[in-house]
Every structure is written in structure tokens, then in C-alpha cells.
Coordinates of C-alpha atoms in Angstrom, one line a residue:
X1 CA 117.4 111.9 117.0
X2 CA 115.1 111.2 114.1
X3 CA 111.4 111.7 114.9
X4 CA 109.1 108.7 114.8
X5 CA 106.6 108.7 112.0
X6 CA 103.2 110.2 112.8
X7 CA 101.4 106.8 112.6
X8 CA 103.7 105.6 115.4
X9 CA 104.0 108.7 117.4
X10 CA 100.3 109.3 118.1
X11 CA 99.6 105.8 119.7
X12 CA 102.8 106.2 121.8
X13 CA 101.7 109.7 123.0
X14 CA 98.2 108.3 123.8
X15 CA 99.7 105.6 126.0
X16 CA 101.9 108.2 127.8
X17 CA 99.0 110.5 128.3
X18 CA 96.9 107.8 129.9
X19 CA 99.7 106.8 132.2
X20 CA 100.3 110.4 133.1
X21 CA 96.6 110.9 133.9
X22 CA 96.7 107.8 136.1
X23 CA 99.6 109.2 138.2
X24 CA 97.5 112.3 139.1
X25 CA 94.7 110.3 140.7
X26 CA 94.3 111.3 144.4
X27 CA 96.9 114.1 144.1
X28 CA 96.1 117.8 145.0
X29 CA 94.3 119.7 142.3
X30 CA 93.9 123.5 141.9
X31 CA 90.4 124.8 142.5
X32 CA 90.9 128.0 140.5
X33 CA 93.1 128.0 137.4
X34 CA 94.0 131.2 135.5
X35 CA 95.1 130.6 131.9
X36 CA 96.8 133.2 129.8
X37 CA 96.0 132.2 126.2
X38 CA 99.1 133.7 124.6
X39 CA 100.8 133.2 121.3
X40 CA 97.9 133.1 118.8
X41 CA 99.5 135.5 116.2
X42 CA 102.9 133.9 116.5
X43 CA 101.4 130.4 116.0
X44 CA 99.6 131.6 112.8
X45 CA 102.9 133.0 111.4
X46 CA 104.8 129.9 112.3
X47 CA 102.1 127.8 110.7
X48 CA 102.6 129.8 107.5
X49 CA 99.3 131.8 107.6
X50 CA 99.5 135.3 106.2
X51 CA 96.3 136.2 108.1
X52 CA 96.8 136.2 111.9
X53 CA 93.1 135.8 112.3
X54 CA 93.7 132.1 111.7
X55 CA 95.6 132.1 115.0
X56 CA 92.7 133.8 116.8
X57 CA 90.3 131.2 115.4
X58 CA 92.5 128.3 116.4
X59 CA 92.9 129.8 119.8
X60 CA 89.2 130.3 120.2
X61 CA 88.5 126.7 119.3
X62 CA 91.1 125.5 121.9
X63 CA 89.2 127.3 124.7
X64 CA 86.2 124.9 124.4
X65 CA 88.6 122.0 124.4
X66 CA 90.5 123.3 127.4
X67 CA 87.3 123.8 129.5
X68 CA 86.4 120.2 128.8
X69 CA 89.8 119.1 130.2
X70 CA 89.2 121.2 133.3
X71 CA 85.8 119.8 133.8
X72 CA 87.1 116.2 133.6
X73 CA 89.9 117.1 136.0
X74 CA 87.5 118.3 138.6
X75 CA 88.6 121.9 138.6
X76 CA 85.9 124.3 139.9
X77 CA 86.8 127.7 138.4
X78 CA 88.7 128.9 135.4
X79 CA 89.6 132.5 134.4
X80 CA 90.6 132.9 130.8
X81 CA 92.7 136.0 129.9
X82 CA 91.6 136.7 126.4
X83 CA 92.1 140.5 126.0
X84 CA 93.8 143.0 128.3
X85 CA 92.8 146.6 128.7
X86 CA 96.2 147.6 127.2
X87 CA 95.2 145.6 124.0
X88 CA 92.2 147.9 123.5
X89 CA 94.7 150.5 122.2
X90 CA 95.5 148.3 119.2
X91 CA 94.6 149.5 115.7
X92 CA 91.0 148.8 114.8
X93 CA 91.9 146.5 111.9
X94 CA 93.8 144.3 114.4
X95 CA 91.4 144.6 117.4
X96 CA 88.2 144.0 115.4
X97 CA 89.0 140.5 114.2
X98 CA 90.2 139.5 117.7
X99 CA 87.0 140.7 119.4
X100 CA 84.9 138.9 116.8
X101 CA 86.7 135.7 117.7
X102 CA 86.1 136.3 121.4
X103 CA 82.4 136.9 120.8
X104 CA 82.2 133.6 118.8
X105 CA 84.1 131.8 121.5
X106 CA 81.8 133.1 124.2
X107 CA 78.7 132.1 122.2
X108 CA 80.2 128.6 121.9
X109 CA 81.0 128.1 125.5
X110 CA 77.6 129.5 126.6
X111 CA 75.6 127.5 124.1
X112 CA 72.6 125.5 125.4
X113 CA 73.8 122.1 126.6
X114 CA 77.1 123.4 128.0
X115 CA 77.3 122.8 131.8
X116 CA 79.4 125.9 132.4
X117 CA 78.4 129.1 134.3
X118 CA 80.2 131.9 132.4
X119 CA 80.8 135.5 133.3
X120 CA 82.6 138.2 131.2
X121 CA 84.8 140.3 133.4
X122 CA 86.8 143.5 132.8
X123 CA 86.2 146.9 131.4
X124 CA 83.4 145.8 129.0
X125 CA 82.1 149.2 128.4
X126 CA 85.4 150.2 126.8
X127 CA 84.9 147.6 124.1
X128 CA 84.0 148.9 120.6
X129 CA 80.5 148.7 119.1
X130 CA 78.0 146.3 120.5
X131 CA 80.6 143.8 121.9
X132 CA 79.8 144.5 125.6
X133 CA 76.1 143.8 125.0
X134 CA 76.8 140.6 123.0
X135 CA 79.1 139.3 125.8
X136 CA 76.7 140.2 128.6
X137 CA 73.6 138.7 126.9
X138 CA 75.5 135.5 126.1
X139 CA 76.8 134.9 129.6
X140 CA 73.6 135.9 131.3
X141 CA 71.9 132.8 129.8
X142 CA 74.3 130.6 131.9
X143 CA 73.3 132.0 135.3
X144 CA 72.5 129.2 137.7
X145 CA 73.7 126.4 135.5
X146 CA 76.2 125.2 138.0
X147 CA 79.2 123.1 136.9
X148 CA 82.5 124.7 136.1
X149 CA 82.6 128.5 136.7
X150 CA 84.3 130.3 133.9
X151 CA 85.4 134.0 133.9
X152 CA 86.3 135.4 130.5
X153 CA 88.6 138.3 131.0
X154 CA 88.0 140.8 128.2
X155 CA 89.4 144.4 128.3
X156 CA 90.8 143.3 131.7
X157 CA 93.6 144.8 133.7
X158 CA 94.5 143.7 137.2
X159 CA 95.4 147.2 138.4
X160 CA 92.1 148.6 137.0
X161 CA 90.2 145.8 138.8
X162 CA 91.7 146.8 142.2
X163 CA 90.9 150.5 141.6
X164 CA 87.3 149.6 140.6
X165 CA 87.0 147.4 143.7
X166 CA 88.0 150.3 146.0
X167 CA 85.6 152.6 144.3
X168 CA 82.8 150.0 144.5
X169 CA 83.4 149.5 148.2
X170 CA 83.1 153.3 148.9
X171 CA 80.1 153.7 146.7
X172 CA 78.3 150.9 148.5
X173 CA 79.2 152.3 151.9
X174 CA 78.1 155.8 151.0
X175 CA 74.9 154.6 149.4
X176 CA 74.0 152.9 152.6
X177 CA 74.4 156.2 154.5
X178 CA 77.9 155.5 155.9
X179 CA 80.6 158.0 156.6
X180 CA 83.6 157.7 154.2
X181 CA 86.0 158.5 157.0
X182 CA 84.7 155.5 159.0
X183 CA 85.3 153.2 156.1
X184 CA 88.8 154.6 155.6
X185 CA 89.5 153.8 159.3
X186 CA 88.6 150.2 159.0
X187 CA 89.3 149.5 155.3
X188 CA 90.9 146.1 154.8
X189 CA 91.7 143.2 152.5
X190 CA 88.1 141.8 152.6
X191 CA 86.7 145.2 151.4
X192 CA 88.6 144.7 148.2
X193 CA 88.1 141.0 147.8
X194 CA 84.3 141.4 148.1
X195 CA 84.2 143.9 145.2
X196 CA 86.4 142.2 142.6
X197 CA 84.9 141.6 139.2
X198 CA 84.1 138.0 140.0
X199 CA 82.7 137.2 143.4
X200 CA 84.3 133.7 143.4
X201 CA 87.7 134.9 142.4
X202 CA 89.3 136.3 145.5
X203 CA 92.2 133.8 145.2
X204 CA 93.8 131.8 142.5
X205 CA 95.7 128.6 143.0
X206 CA 97.4 128.1 139.7
X207 CA 98.2 130.3 136.7
X208 CA 99.4 128.9 133.4
X209 CA 100.8 131.0 130.6
X210 CA 101.5 129.7 127.1
X211 CA 104.0 131.0 124.5
X212 CA 107.1 131.0 126.7
X213 CA 106.6 134.4 128.2
X214 CA 107.2 134.5 132.0
X215 CA 105.2 137.5 133.3
X216 CA 101.7 138.2 134.6
X217 CA 101.1 141.2 132.4
X218 CA 98.5 142.5 134.9
X219 CA 96.6 139.3 135.1
X220 CA 94.8 138.6 138.4
X221 CA 97.2 140.8 140.4
X222 CA 95.1 140.7 143.6
X223 CA 94.1 137.1 143.4
X224 CA 97.5 135.7 142.5
X225 CA 99.3 136.7 145.8
X226 CA 100.0 133.0 146.5
X227 CA 99.3 131.4 143.2
X228 CA 101.7 128.9 141.7
X229 CA 102.9 129.8 138.2
X230 CA 103.5 127.5 135.3
X231 CA 105.1 128.7 132.0
X232 CA 104.6 126.7 128.8
X233 CA 106.8 127.1 125.7
X234 CA 104.2 126.2 123.1
X235 CA 101.8 128.8 121.7
X236 CA 98.2 128.6 122.9
X237 CA 96.6 126.9 119.8
X238 CA 99.3 124.2 120.1
X239 CA 98.6 123.5 123.8
X240 CA 97.9 119.8 124.2
X241 CA 96.1 117.7 126.8
X242 CA 99.4 116.2 127.8
X243 CA 100.7 119.8 128.4
X244 CA 97.8 120.4 130.7
X245 CA 98.4 117.1 132.6
X246 CA 102.1 118.0 133.0
X247 CA 101.0 121.3 134.4
X248 CA 98.7 119.6 136.9
X249 CA 101.6 117.2 137.8
X250 CA 103.8 120.2 138.5
X251 CA 101.2 121.8 140.7
X252 CA 100.6 118.5 142.7
X253 CA 104.4 118.2 143.4
X254 CA 104.7 121.7 144.9
X255 CA 104.6 122.5 148.6
X256 CA 102.3 125.4 149.1
X257 CA 103.3 127.4 152.1
X258 CA 101.3 130.7 151.6
X259 CA 104.2 132.8 152.9
X260 CA 104.7 130.8 156.1

């Protein structure tokens, strides 16, 4: 079928988008959304760019737009998977530009006037140079803002987070004069949940991954025990508002049974 000309396609898509948004009124919404912003380099190559940094830049710009959609949709908490701990092993000439874009993105979403409370989570001290300090200082300025809570996962690995949570639980117990054997005897799910990187992230309702890949890649392994998954074929920079609304429609139409 021949595609409609752009001047006709855009108004038709706008009408469809409004109608789709109207069908979501009153339906269940996820409170915590995890988003895997995947496909930036592939988008750049497909778009004809010889420098994959163009994909990183386009992906970084989409983050701000996406958070605006989430705010309008009444979502309370978003976790953005921007860099895994495995990615830290990439060559410096590839990792450096990506981290620069992440820093720019975090500066943007934490800027004065934004009604978002942002945290950087992950193995920040493993980041090169001054990146950890840059991210910590930028996000510290948003403490107490209220509004949408945003976790930016950088140098993040779900297995590492669980290990760190267990260590943190024991360190806290021992520092308070407790016997490690006593903690072992009563250690439970809550002991890990309380020591995750983000104190509001002990469960996740909905995880979206762009680029067509259908795996978690270590993202929110503890929190995603009963999360609904949604895979999108488009690359992250090409992710549209209508794609987001379709994802919310899919979530609303699911029966969540939590293992029962």
C-alpha cells in the first residue's frame, strides 16, 4: 500500500493519538515504569549517520520528552536504563561519548524549573573521570522537589544491586551491634527490598524495551518479579507518543494476578 504524503499523514496520526488517549481515561495505569532506552547506535546507522554519537544525542533528547509524557499520564516513578555495568567494559572511545550524553541528559532533566526528583543509581564509582561527581551533584539539587520520581540507572546491573543490598543489610546490622548469625536466621525479602539502590523501587509494574530486543539484560531483576513486559520494535530515538500510549493500553488490558 502506498504511504500517504507527510502533509496528510501527520494530521491523521494526531487524530488517532487523541482518540487513543481518550480510550485510556479511567483505566489502570502503572505506578512505576522501567524503560530500556535501546537502539541508539542502530538508529544512527539506519538514519545514515557515520557518527553513532548522533544516536546517543537523539536518545538523550527523547528522555526529556518521555518524562513529560509520563508526567501527563499520571505515572509516579520512572527508572531509565541508560548504561549497564557490562557496558563499562566498552572501549574508551565508545564509552566516553555515551557518558557525555548521559551527563548532558541528567543536567537537562534536573535543571531548575523541572518538577522531577531525580536520582542516579548503579555503580557510579566505577564510572570514568569525574562522571560520578557530576551525576551526584546534578541530582542532589532535585531532592525534595516532589513530582515524578526518576531513577537514572548508570553503570547499573541487577545482580550487582542484589549483592550490594545484601552487603548493605549486613553492614547496617553489624554497625548497630547486631550478631550476623542472628540476621542470617531471620533474613528475608524485606531485608533486600529496603537496601536496593532506590528506596521507592522495590517493585515495578511495567517494563518497556525499545529496539525489538526481548530480554531484561539484568534490568531491575529484583523489582520485576511481577512486572508486565512490553517490547517495541522501533529504536529509542524513534519512540513516539503514540507508541507510549499503545504500551499503556496494553498494560490496561492485562489481568495482573501476581502469581495467584
